[in-house]
XYZ file of C-alpha atoms in Angstrom:
167
model
C 0.000 0.000 0.000
C 1.260 3.454 -0.799
C 1.674 6.128 1.848
C -1.241 8.054 0.319
C -3.550 5.140 1.131
C -2.508 5.101 4.807
C -4.110 7.266 7.475
C -3.322 7.805 11.165
C -5.132 5.275 13.341
C -7.630 7.162 15.540
C -7.885 4.151 17.880
C -4.265 4.240 19.035
C -1.593 6.834 19.600
C 1.300 4.514 18.725
C 3.797 6.085 16.351
C 3.788 4.498 12.920
C 0.498 2.713 13.557
C -1.674 3.546 10.547
C -4.848 2.380 8.877
C -5.080 1.414 5.224
C -7.738 3.147 3.115
C -8.844 0.395 0.676
C -10.784 2.509 -1.836
C -14.259 1.320 -0.829
C -16.870 4.012 -0.221
C -19.320 3.222 2.587
C -21.863 5.114 4.624
C -22.677 4.623 8.287
C -26.283 3.582 8.845
C -28.281 4.568 11.954
C -28.044 0.917 13.053
C -24.252 1.237 13.271
C -23.735 -0.971 10.200
C -21.870 0.157 7.099
C -23.493 0.124 3.687
C -21.226 -0.377 0.668
C -21.763 2.443 -1.849
C -18.986 1.945 -4.394
C -15.263 2.472 -4.987
C -12.970 5.479 -5.384
C -11.142 3.739 -8.223
C -12.363 1.493 -11.020
C -11.333 -1.784 -9.383
C -13.716 -4.743 -9.649
C -13.578 -8.388 -8.730
C -14.394 -11.047 -11.297
C -13.831 -14.792 -10.958
C -11.714 -14.155 -7.876
C -9.379 -11.699 -9.624
C -9.079 -8.004 -8.820
C -9.220 -6.045 -12.063
C -8.541 -2.357 -12.711
C -10.892 -1.382 -15.556
C -8.614 1.494 -16.573
C -5.908 -0.988 -17.610
C -8.324 -2.625 -20.047
C -9.392 0.764 -21.413
C -5.719 1.641 -21.945
C -5.288 -1.596 -23.919
C -8.290 -0.723 -26.110
C -6.951 2.794 -26.751
C -3.710 1.203 -28.004
C -5.571 0.347 -31.215
C -5.330 3.357 -33.551
C -8.934 2.891 -34.707
C -10.442 3.575 -31.258
C -11.942 7.025 -30.747
C -13.489 6.353 -27.303
C -13.654 3.332 -25.035
C -15.182 2.387 -21.715
C -15.062 -0.888 -19.806
C -17.742 -1.632 -17.249
C -18.437 -4.448 -14.831
C -21.894 -5.926 -15.232
C -22.940 -7.631 -11.955
C -23.189 -11.407 -12.086
C -24.130 -13.520 -9.047
C -21.926 -16.470 -10.023
C -18.640 -14.749 -10.868
C -18.951 -11.273 -9.348
C -18.832 -9.228 -12.538
C -18.700 -9.707 -16.293
C -16.464 -7.356 -18.230
C -18.129 -5.440 -21.047
C -16.377 -2.961 -23.320
C -18.067 -0.210 -25.299
C -16.056 1.302 -28.146
C -16.671 4.228 -30.476
C -14.646 3.508 -33.613
C -12.564 6.271 -35.157
C -12.608 4.490 -38.494
C -15.099 2.131 -40.112
C -12.538 -0.668 -40.544
C -12.354 -1.353 -36.793
C -13.617 -4.820 -35.864
C -14.463 -6.513 -32.587
C -11.982 -9.297 -33.321
C -9.177 -6.739 -33.797
C -10.036 -5.237 -30.419
C -10.073 -8.666 -28.749
C -6.652 -9.328 -30.269
C -5.158 -6.043 -29.047
C -6.562 -6.666 -25.544
C -5.244 -10.223 -25.410
C -1.775 -8.925 -26.330
C -1.739 -6.235 -23.615
C -3.641 -7.530 -20.574
C -3.874 -10.805 -18.728
C -6.314 -13.396 -20.041
C -8.864 -12.880 -17.251
C -8.931 -9.133 -18.007
C -10.016 -9.454 -21.648
C -13.642 -8.268 -21.871
C -16.168 -11.013 -22.493
C -18.009 -8.749 -24.881
C -17.205 -5.689 -26.945
C -19.984 -3.564 -28.353
C -19.413 -0.965 -31.049
C -21.370 2.261 -30.486
C -21.823 5.513 -32.363
C -21.360 7.357 -29.053
C -21.010 6.639 -25.331
C -23.378 7.883 -22.637
C -21.973 11.005 -20.953
C -22.610 12.684 -17.618
C -23.575 16.360 -17.371
C -19.855 17.167 -17.028
C -19.021 15.387 -20.297
C -17.305 12.318 -18.826
C -18.274 8.795 -19.831
C -21.206 7.580 -17.724
C -20.027 4.094 -16.729
C -22.961 3.613 -14.344
C -25.492 3.984 -17.159
C -23.458 1.704 -19.419
C -23.308 -1.015 -16.743
C -27.040 -0.890 -16.006
C -28.452 -0.829 -19.528
C -31.395 -3.200 -19.832
C -29.624 -5.583 -22.228
C -25.945 -4.806 -22.739
C -25.335 -8.192 -24.360
C -26.756 -7.779 -27.854
C -26.239 -9.849 -30.965
C -23.579 -7.349 -32.103
C -21.145 -8.336 -29.358
C -18.090 -10.528 -29.561
C -17.824 -13.169 -26.848
C -14.650 -14.649 -25.357
C -15.236 -17.775 -23.265
C -13.212 -17.759 -20.067
C -10.822 -20.660 -19.551
C -8.267 -20.158 -16.784
C -4.614 -20.963 -17.515
C -4.580 -23.499 -14.683
C -7.843 -25.261 -13.931
C -7.878 -26.840 -10.499
C -11.008 -28.204 -8.742
C -10.477 -25.749 -5.861
C -10.177 -22.738 -8.185
C -13.261 -20.483 -8.123
C -13.551 -20.591 -11.929
C -13.711 -24.397 -11.982
C -17.419 -24.406 -11.135
C -18.067 -21.813 -13.863
C -16.367 -23.763 -16.663
C -17.854 -27.188 -15.865
């Protein structure tokens, strides 16, 4: 953990005793419980792996035909989240298979989006930034125009979380 993620521990006065700020955003409920609201970063968990969505977006932007890209995590009860990429092509020759190839060359296998959807534009917030929340909650983000990559872990062991998914 970096020093920026560490805070003084209010429960002790010991020198050097700090608390780690994990990036989760929570709110304190009247009952004394904490309710998870979201994250400060774009980290998600899928199939037991922690994934930074920005790394996948960077891989997509490495293709010269990409004008805009956003990767979102679509909630899934079995695996935590499914990775979905939305891309606005800068040229008409851009294909989903070319984007899958560029991702597979730049990020780990489990970080390659399961689906990539080509769009004419991405949803934006009132400040002009890409609205990832709207993209992730669209009624049916998995349309017939999406490319699908089946997930097969490099090492498949019966105790691995993905084993139950692949069977």
